[in-house]
């Protein structure tokens, strides 16, 4: 059974949901993974934030506002009066639940419960629509099979067993619908797979089912060669290898959640990126296939902090790096980029949650400097760092921009640059001209 995931814009209106129903028709039997209606999760974050700050009145006002937006949605989506009433009851139930938080204590558990409401609502509305269209459909609750461990890592074995057990109870359906993004933690509380996590859900579900293909349907015709929000004239890349796609997703290409390629890659299942608004467009196919030596795309990731660690023994003595890495490991903080010189090592992190503790320990063995508001730009392509000329082009393109770190060769598929975020847009545009101009002129 293939897995088709539809993002927020793809379920963002009644018209779009009807488009989704048309698209899935030719793929049955199919597992349909849905995001929340576009904008909903952001608003839920806002509501949870205000509850958390003790600003109940503001939270309640935001709840009213969001609830009102759903009634016309339901009236447009569903036709019969009874179906519309059912749809409105779904909305009323979930929003009454959101208001309940004004009465009780509020913490991280409640915060996560609030964030889950968007996917719970969108899937129920789509399910009602499919029922009204007399489809052979069932709604499966992701909270019954999607689980992460105490580090937030998916428990693949549990997911696989639980999902198969649920499907065995509802055999022979054409359309299986479930929520992206949401899951439970080891103690059974509601959790999520982080923002944009519905892609990750789809990949995990595809891997658990041994699907032939995982399709991510969104609002653009595939992975573009550069960030289309910043650079004009970008174009879709037809084929990417798993490694290339994983690097692009990890280093900021928003079309894919950073971890979403990994389950599919491990299971050897191709991932196809498609446009709900333009289903005939070819999109991007992510598979084992790769075209060696070609630069495929550039992506950028913001919110990076660099730490320069200068050994106080003047040289990077034997064992020094191990001590440094052990400190980051102890505080479960992944390192993205790393460069070394004779006396210093610079590295970057994207999560400052444990920075204070890390700095305290590092300062025992080294002098430490911290630099914030940085972005990593990654140039990605299969074995590009082995080819001649790339460094010249990159440095040429960025001749007027000061770079904080450069790293290549760690993976043969990636050259990464660290620079102040304020120079990111200019850097992406200049790299586009230098690295893709001849290609984009042909398009
Ligand atoms: P969805 O809600 O369907 O998950 P997202 O907003 O998460 O959609 O991802 C799609 C968006 O990603 C596009 O609208 C586009 O603006 C943005 N994006 C950023 N980088 C890229 C890229 N390299 N290729 C395609 N889209 C990108
Ligand atoms: N609704 C969630 C978000 O907005 C998950 C997703 O859309 O992938 O982050
Ligand atoms: Mg997304």
PDB file of C-alpha atoms in Angstrom, residues 101-327:
ATOM      1  CA  UNK A 101      -7.251  24.338  29.450  1.00  0.00           C
ATOM      2  CA  UNK A 102      -8.290  27.701  30.903  1.00  0.00           C
ATOM      3  CA  UNK A 103      -9.571  25.872  33.977  1.00  0.00           C
ATOM      4  CA  UNK A 104      -6.671  23.585  34.757  1.00  0.00           C
ATOM      5  CA  UNK A 105      -2.931  23.863  35.257  1.00  0.00           C
ATOM      6  CA  UNK A 106      -0.753  24.313  32.195  1.00  0.00           C
ATOM      7  CA  UNK A 107       2.596  22.788  31.295  1.00  0.00           C
ATOM      8  CA  UNK A 108       4.503  21.080  28.473  1.00  0.00           C
ATOM      9  CA  UNK A 109       2.067  18.132  28.407  1.00  0.00           C
ATOM     10  CA  UNK A 110      -0.891  20.445  27.808  1.00  0.00           C
ATOM     11  CA  UNK A 111       1.149  22.437  25.286  1.00  0.00           C
ATOM     12  CA  UNK A 112       1.680  19.312  23.180  1.00  0.00           C
ATOM     13  CA  UNK A 113      -1.943  18.255  23.490  1.00  0.00           C
ATOM     14  CA  UNK A 114      -3.023  21.606  22.077  1.00  0.00           C
ATOM     15  CA  UNK A 115      -0.622  21.314  19.122  1.00  0.00           C
ATOM     16  CA  UNK A 116      -2.125  17.933  18.210  1.00  0.00           C
ATOM     17  CA  UNK A 117      -5.628  19.293  17.650  1.00  0.00           C
ATOM     18  CA  UNK A 118      -4.968  20.533  14.096  1.00  0.00           C
ATOM     19  CA  UNK A 119      -4.282  17.091  12.622  1.00  0.00           C
ATOM     20  CA  UNK A 120      -7.072  15.507  14.686  1.00  0.00           C
ATOM     21  CA  UNK A 121      -9.527  18.012  13.184  1.00  0.00           C
ATOM     22  CA  UNK A 122      -8.339  17.925   9.546  1.00  0.00           C
ATOM     23  CA  UNK A 123      -8.397  14.120   9.359  1.00  0.00           C
ATOM     24  CA  UNK A 124     -11.903  13.907  10.811  1.00  0.00           C
ATOM     25  CA  UNK A 125     -13.233  16.485   8.372  1.00  0.00           C
ATOM     26  CA  UNK A 126     -11.650  14.726   5.410  1.00  0.00           C
ATOM     27  CA  UNK A 127     -12.965  11.393   6.684  1.00  0.00           C
ATOM     28  CA  UNK A 128     -16.532  12.811   6.869  1.00  0.00           C
ATOM     29  CA  UNK A 129     -16.146  14.081   3.331  1.00  0.00           C
ATOM     30  CA  UNK A 130     -15.021  10.670   2.061  1.00  0.00           C
ATOM     31  CA  UNK A 131     -17.905   8.980   3.893  1.00  0.00           C
ATOM     32  CA  UNK A 132     -20.336  11.435   2.314  1.00  0.00           C
ATOM     33  CA  UNK A 133     -18.847  10.487  -1.062  1.00  0.00           C
ATOM     34  CA  UNK A 134     -19.599   6.816  -0.269  1.00  0.00           C
ATOM     35  CA  UNK A 135     -15.946   5.839  -0.212  1.00  0.00           C
ATOM     36  CA  UNK A 136     -14.736   2.638   1.411  1.00  0.00           C
ATOM     37  CA  UNK A 137     -12.750   4.556   4.024  1.00  0.00           C
ATOM     38  CA  UNK A 138     -11.506   4.240   7.584  1.00  0.00           C
ATOM     39  CA  UNK A 139      -9.871   6.735   9.928  1.00  0.00           C
ATOM     40  CA  UNK A 140      -6.963   5.396  11.969  1.00  0.00           C
ATOM     41  CA  UNK A 141      -5.706   7.335  14.969  1.00  0.00           C
ATOM     42  CA  UNK A 142      -1.945   7.922  14.757  1.00  0.00           C
ATOM     43  CA  UNK A 143      -1.901   8.142  18.559  1.00  0.00           C
ATOM     44  CA  UNK A 144      -2.619   4.389  18.580  1.00  0.00           C
ATOM     45  CA  UNK A 145       0.532   3.383  16.675  1.00  0.00           C
ATOM     46  CA  UNK A 146       3.006   6.271  16.351  1.00  0.00           C
ATOM     47  CA  UNK A 147       5.417   6.371  19.273  1.00  0.00           C
ATOM     48  CA  UNK A 148       8.770   7.982  20.088  1.00  0.00           C
ATOM     49  CA  UNK A 149      11.270   7.069  22.815  1.00  0.00           C
ATOM     50  CA  UNK A 150      12.537   9.350  25.585  1.00  0.00           C
ATOM     51  CA  UNK A 151      14.951  11.014  23.114  1.00  0.00           C
ATOM     52  CA  UNK A 152      12.128  11.749  20.669  1.00  0.00           C
ATOM     53  CA  UNK A 153      13.332   9.019  18.282  1.00  0.00           C
ATOM     54  CA  UNK A 154      10.616   6.932  16.576  1.00  0.00           C
ATOM     55  CA  UNK A 155      10.197   3.413  17.919  1.00  0.00           C
ATOM     56  CA  UNK A 156      10.122   1.687  14.562  1.00  0.00           C
ATOM     57  CA  UNK A 157       9.484  -1.795  15.861  1.00  0.00           C
ATOM     58  CA  UNK A 158       6.480  -0.706  17.924  1.00  0.00           C
ATOM     59  CA  UNK A 159       5.114   1.444  15.084  1.00  0.00           C
ATOM     60  CA  UNK A 160       5.321  -1.450  12.641  1.00  0.00           C
ATOM     61  CA  UNK A 161       3.645  -3.972  14.944  1.00  0.00           C
ATOM     62  CA  UNK A 162       0.916  -1.634  16.173  1.00  0.00           C
ATOM     63  CA  UNK A 163       0.073  -0.388  12.681  1.00  0.00           C
ATOM     64  CA  UNK A 164      -0.148  -3.894  11.234  1.00  0.00           C
ATOM     65  CA  UNK A 165      -2.358  -4.980  14.138  1.00  0.00           C
ATOM     66  CA  UNK A 166      -4.725  -2.038  13.540  1.00  0.00           C
ATOM     67  CA  UNK A 167      -4.867  -2.645   9.788  1.00  0.00           C
ATOM     68  CA  UNK A 168      -5.646  -6.328  10.378  1.00  0.00           C
ATOM     69  CA  UNK A 169      -8.819  -5.198  12.172  1.00  0.00           C
ATOM     70  CA  UNK A 170     -10.026  -3.125   9.203  1.00  0.00           C
ATOM     71  CA  UNK A 171      -9.054  -5.122   6.111  1.00  0.00           C
ATOM     72  CA  UNK A 172     -10.215  -4.475   2.577  1.00  0.00           C
ATOM     73  CA  UNK A 173     -10.583  -0.698   2.780  1.00  0.00           C
ATOM     74  CA  UNK A 174      -9.683   1.457  -0.207  1.00  0.00           C
ATOM     75  CA  UNK A 175      -8.772   4.544   1.786  1.00  0.00           C
ATOM     76  CA  UNK A 176      -6.996   4.603   5.135  1.00  0.00           C
ATOM     77  CA  UNK A 177      -6.662   8.073   6.658  1.00  0.00           C
ATOM     78  CA  UNK A 178      -4.357   9.031   9.509  1.00  0.00           C
ATOM     79  CA  UNK A 179      -2.743  12.076  11.102  1.00  0.00           C
ATOM     80  CA  UNK A 180       0.761  13.246  10.382  1.00  0.00           C
ATOM     81  CA  UNK A 181       2.902  14.972  13.026  1.00  0.00           C
ATOM     82  CA  UNK A 182       1.320  13.511  16.179  1.00  0.00           C
ATOM     83  CA  UNK A 183       2.495  10.592  18.273  1.00  0.00           C
ATOM     84  CA  UNK A 184       2.852   9.460  21.872  1.00  0.00           C
ATOM     85  CA  UNK A 185       5.885   9.375  24.165  1.00  0.00           C
ATOM     86  CA  UNK A 186       6.934   6.301  26.201  1.00  0.00           C
ATOM     87  CA  UNK A 187       4.572   7.216  29.056  1.00  0.00           C
ATOM     88  CA  UNK A 188       1.615   7.536  26.697  1.00  0.00           C
ATOM     89  CA  UNK A 189       1.363  11.324  26.626  1.00  0.00           C
ATOM     90  CA  UNK A 190       0.708  13.139  23.374  1.00  0.00           C
ATOM     91  CA  UNK A 191       3.906  14.221  21.602  1.00  0.00           C
ATOM     92  CA  UNK A 192       4.797  15.356  18.107  1.00  0.00           C
ATOM     93  CA  UNK A 193       7.529  14.878  15.513  1.00  0.00           C
ATOM     94  CA  UNK A 194       8.455  18.592  15.548  1.00  0.00           C
ATOM     95  CA  UNK A 195       7.246  21.259  13.160  1.00  0.00           C
ATOM     96  CA  UNK A 196       6.767  19.998   9.629  1.00  0.00           C
ATOM     97  CA  UNK A 197       6.706  16.467  11.063  1.00  0.00           C
ATOM     98  CA  UNK A 198       3.936  15.088   8.851  1.00  0.00           C
ATOM     99  CA  UNK A 199       6.560  14.305   6.203  1.00  0.00           C
ATOM    100  CA  UNK A 200       8.390  12.264   8.817  1.00  0.00           C
ATOM    101  CA  UNK A 201       5.143  10.456   9.741  1.00  0.00           C
ATOM    102  CA  UNK A 202       4.605   9.528   6.094  1.00  0.00           C
ATOM    103  CA  UNK A 203       8.124   8.182   5.753  1.00  0.00           C
ATOM    104  CA  UNK A 204       7.844   6.163   8.976  1.00  0.00           C
ATOM    105  CA  UNK A 205       4.465   4.757   7.942  1.00  0.00           C
ATOM    106  CA  UNK A 206       5.731   3.896   4.445  1.00  0.00           C
ATOM    107  CA  UNK A 207       8.709   2.102   5.978  1.00  0.00           C
ATOM    108  CA  UNK A 208       6.463   0.286   8.481  1.00  0.00           C
ATOM    109  CA  UNK A 209       4.164  -0.885   5.677  1.00  0.00           C
ATOM    110  CA  UNK A 210       6.942  -1.714   3.211  1.00  0.00           C
ATOM    111  CA  UNK A 211       5.270   0.583   0.661  1.00  0.00           C
ATOM    112  CA  UNK A 212       6.358   0.745  -2.941  1.00  0.00           C
ATOM    113  CA  UNK A 213       6.438   4.529  -2.865  1.00  0.00           C
ATOM    114  CA  UNK A 214       5.951   7.372  -0.420  1.00  0.00           C
ATOM    115  CA  UNK A 215       4.483  10.513  -1.943  1.00  0.00           C
ATOM    116  CA  UNK A 216       4.713  13.931  -0.329  1.00  0.00           C
ATOM    117  CA  UNK A 217       2.071  16.213  -1.877  1.00  0.00           C
ATOM    118  CA  UNK A 218       2.639  19.904  -1.251  1.00  0.00           C
ATOM    119  CA  UNK A 219       2.230  23.343  -2.837  1.00  0.00           C
ATOM    120  CA  UNK A 220       5.236  23.272  -5.172  1.00  0.00           C
ATOM    121  CA  UNK A 221       6.309  20.994  -8.017  1.00  0.00           C
ATOM    122  CA  UNK A 222       9.147  19.213  -6.223  1.00  0.00           C
ATOM    123  CA  UNK A 223      12.494  20.048  -4.641  1.00  0.00           C
ATOM    124  CA  UNK A 224      13.838  23.186  -6.314  1.00  0.00           C
ATOM    125  CA  UNK A 225      17.515  23.853  -6.899  1.00  0.00           C
ATOM    126  CA  UNK A 226      17.442  26.773  -4.461  1.00  0.00           C
ATOM    127  CA  UNK A 227      15.057  28.314  -1.935  1.00  0.00           C
ATOM    128  CA  UNK A 228      12.153  29.630  -4.072  1.00  0.00           C
ATOM    129  CA  UNK A 229      11.105  31.992  -1.275  1.00  0.00           C
ATOM    130  CA  UNK A 230      14.372  33.880  -1.646  1.00  0.00           C
ATOM    131  CA  UNK A 231      15.757  33.252  -5.123  1.00  0.00           C
ATOM    132  CA  UNK A 232      13.933  33.943  -8.370  1.00  0.00           C
ATOM    133  CA  UNK A 233      13.997  31.546 -11.299  1.00  0.00           C
ATOM    134  CA  UNK A 234      14.521  28.326  -9.333  1.00  0.00           C
ATOM    135  CA  UNK A 235      13.478  25.071 -10.985  1.00  0.00           C
ATOM    136  CA  UNK A 236      12.497  21.573  -9.822  1.00  0.00           C
ATOM    137  CA  UNK A 237      15.208  18.935  -9.627  1.00  0.00           C
ATOM    138  CA  UNK A 238      13.830  15.788 -11.285  1.00  0.00           C
ATOM    139  CA  UNK A 239      15.937  13.192  -9.484  1.00  0.00           C
ATOM    140  CA  UNK A 240      17.764  13.157  -6.184  1.00  0.00           C
ATOM    141  CA  UNK A 241      19.535  10.358  -4.397  1.00  0.00           C
ATOM    142  CA  UNK A 242      18.476   9.599  -0.810  1.00  0.00           C
ATOM    143  CA  UNK A 243      21.759  11.079   0.399  1.00  0.00           C
ATOM    144  CA  UNK A 244      21.299  14.298  -1.533  1.00  0.00           C
ATOM    145  CA  UNK A 245      17.700  14.692  -0.398  1.00  0.00           C
ATOM    146  CA  UNK A 246      18.612  13.932   3.218  1.00  0.00           C
ATOM    147  CA  UNK A 247      21.343  16.599   3.169  1.00  0.00           C
ATOM    148  CA  UNK A 248      19.027  19.174   1.609  1.00  0.00           C
ATOM    149  CA  UNK A 249      16.250  18.437   4.093  1.00  0.00           C
ATOM    150  CA  UNK A 250      18.643  18.511   7.036  1.00  0.00           C
ATOM    151  CA  UNK A 251      20.252  21.738   5.853  1.00  0.00           C
ATOM    152  CA  UNK A 252      17.035  23.678   5.497  1.00  0.00           C
ATOM    153  CA  UNK A 253      15.045  22.842   2.337  1.00  0.00           C
ATOM    154  CA  UNK A 254      11.669  23.388   3.995  1.00  0.00           C
ATOM    155  CA  UNK A 255       9.797  21.155   1.574  1.00  0.00           C
ATOM    156  CA  UNK A 256      10.977  18.156   3.635  1.00  0.00           C
ATOM    157  CA  UNK A 257      11.197  17.678   7.400  1.00  0.00           C
ATOM    158  CA  UNK A 258      14.915  17.283   8.316  1.00  0.00           C
ATOM    159  CA  UNK A 259      14.634  13.614   9.311  1.00  0.00           C
ATOM    160  CA  UNK A 260      11.998  12.545   6.824  1.00  0.00           C
ATOM    161  CA  UNK A 261      14.231  10.890   4.238  1.00  0.00           C
ATOM    162  CA  UNK A 262      15.910   8.488   6.670  1.00  0.00           C
ATOM    163  CA  UNK A 263      13.164   5.884   7.260  1.00  0.00           C
ATOM    164  CA  UNK A 264      12.467   5.684   3.518  1.00  0.00           C
ATOM    165  CA  UNK A 265      16.175   5.448   2.728  1.00  0.00           C
ATOM    166  CA  UNK A 266      16.685   2.654   5.268  1.00  0.00           C
ATOM    167  CA  UNK A 267      13.730   0.736   3.855  1.00  0.00           C
ATOM    168  CA  UNK A 268      14.798   1.438   0.239  1.00  0.00           C
ATOM    169  CA  UNK A 269      11.444   3.065  -0.612  1.00  0.00           C
ATOM    170  CA  UNK A 270      11.464   5.870  -3.198  1.00  0.00           C
ATOM    171  CA  UNK A 271       9.958   9.200  -2.148  1.00  0.00           C
ATOM    172  CA  UNK A 272       8.150  11.311  -4.724  1.00  0.00           C
ATOM    173  CA  UNK A 273       7.491  15.013  -4.157  1.00  0.00           C
ATOM    174  CA  UNK A 274       4.349  16.211  -5.959  1.00  0.00           C
ATOM    175  CA  UNK A 275       2.272  19.366  -6.297  1.00  0.00           C
ATOM    176  CA  UNK A 276      -1.400  19.090  -5.225  1.00  0.00           C
ATOM    177  CA  UNK A 277      -2.193  22.243  -7.207  1.00  0.00           C
ATOM    178  CA  UNK A 278      -0.522  20.874 -10.342  1.00  0.00           C
ATOM    179  CA  UNK A 279      -0.777  17.066 -10.145  1.00  0.00           C
ATOM    180  CA  UNK A 280       0.412  16.586 -13.732  1.00  0.00           C
ATOM    181  CA  UNK A 281       3.812  18.166 -12.977  1.00  0.00           C
ATOM    182  CA  UNK A 282       6.522  15.542 -12.721  1.00  0.00           C
ATOM    183  CA  UNK A 283       7.854  16.603  -9.317  1.00  0.00           C
ATOM    184  CA  UNK A 284      10.988  15.082  -7.805  1.00  0.00           C
ATOM    185  CA  UNK A 285      11.837  11.426  -7.387  1.00  0.00           C
ATOM    186  CA  UNK A 286      14.146  10.558  -4.492  1.00  0.00           C
ATOM    187  CA  UNK A 287      15.674   7.104  -4.884  1.00  0.00           C
ATOM    188  CA  UNK A 288      18.931   5.138  -4.940  1.00  0.00           C
ATOM    189  CA  UNK A 289      19.727   6.601  -8.360  1.00  0.00           C
ATOM    190  CA  UNK A 290      22.114   9.504  -8.526  1.00  0.00           C
ATOM    191  CA  UNK A 291      23.889  11.502 -11.152  1.00  0.00           C
ATOM    192  CA  UNK A 292      27.482  11.817 -10.070  1.00  0.00           C
ATOM    193  CA  UNK A 293      29.303  15.115 -10.062  1.00  0.00           C
ATOM    194  CA  UNK A 294      26.362  17.446 -10.724  1.00  0.00           C
ATOM    195  CA  UNK A 295      25.418  20.198  -8.306  1.00  0.00           C
ATOM    196  CA  UNK A 296      21.750  19.562  -7.555  1.00  0.00           C
ATOM    197  CA  UNK A 297      20.624  22.222  -5.141  1.00  0.00           C
ATOM    198  CA  UNK A 298      21.451  24.725  -2.439  1.00  0.00           C
ATOM    199  CA  UNK A 299      19.687  25.000   0.913  1.00  0.00           C
ATOM    200  CA  UNK A 300      20.088  27.193   3.959  1.00  0.00           C
ATOM    201  CA  UNK A 301      19.444  26.624   7.623  1.00  0.00           C
ATOM    202  CA  UNK A 302      19.088  29.524  10.074  1.00  0.00           C
ATOM    203  CA  UNK A 303      19.365  29.727  13.837  1.00  0.00           C
ATOM    204  CA  UNK A 304      22.918  28.423  13.964  1.00  0.00           C
ATOM    205  CA  UNK A 305      25.310  29.103  16.833  1.00  0.00           C
ATOM    206  CA  UNK A 306      29.052  28.670  16.343  1.00  0.00           C
ATOM    207  CA  UNK A 307      31.411  27.825  19.185  1.00  0.00           C
ATOM    208  CA  UNK A 308      35.141  28.372  18.794  1.00  0.00           C
ATOM    209  CA  UNK A 309      37.108  26.266  21.257  1.00  0.00           C
ATOM    210  CA  UNK A 310      40.754  27.181  21.666  1.00  0.00           C
ATOM    211  CA  UNK A 311      42.794  24.604  23.501  1.00  0.00           C
ATOM    212  CA  UNK A 312      44.504  26.240  26.478  1.00  0.00           C
ATOM    213  CA  UNK A 313      47.518  23.995  25.892  1.00  0.00           C
ATOM    214  CA  UNK A 314      48.276  25.896  22.668  1.00  0.00           C
ATOM    215  CA  UNK A 315      48.001  22.745  20.553  1.00  0.00           C
ATOM    216  CA  UNK A 316      45.114  20.361  19.984  1.00  0.00           C
ATOM    217  CA  UNK A 317      46.715  17.776  22.229  1.00  0.00           C
ATOM    218  CA  UNK A 318      45.951  14.079  21.934  1.00  0.00           C
ATOM    219  CA  UNK A 319      42.507  13.400  23.462  1.00  0.00           C
ATOM    220  CA  UNK A 320      41.390  17.027  23.309  1.00  0.00           C
ATOM    221  CA  UNK A 321      38.775  16.494  20.589  1.00  0.00           C
ATOM    222  CA  UNK A 322      37.440  13.430  22.360  1.00  0.00           C
ATOM    223  CA  UNK A 323      36.894  15.512  25.501  1.00  0.00           C
ATOM    224  CA  UNK A 324      35.115  18.184  23.478  1.00  0.00           C
ATOM    225  CA  UNK A 325      32.807  15.713  21.733  1.00  0.00           C
ATOM    226  CA  UNK A 326      32.023  13.913  24.966  1.00  0.00           C
ATOM    227  CA  UNK A 327      30.719  17.146  26.440  1.00  0.00           C
TER     228      UNK A 327
END
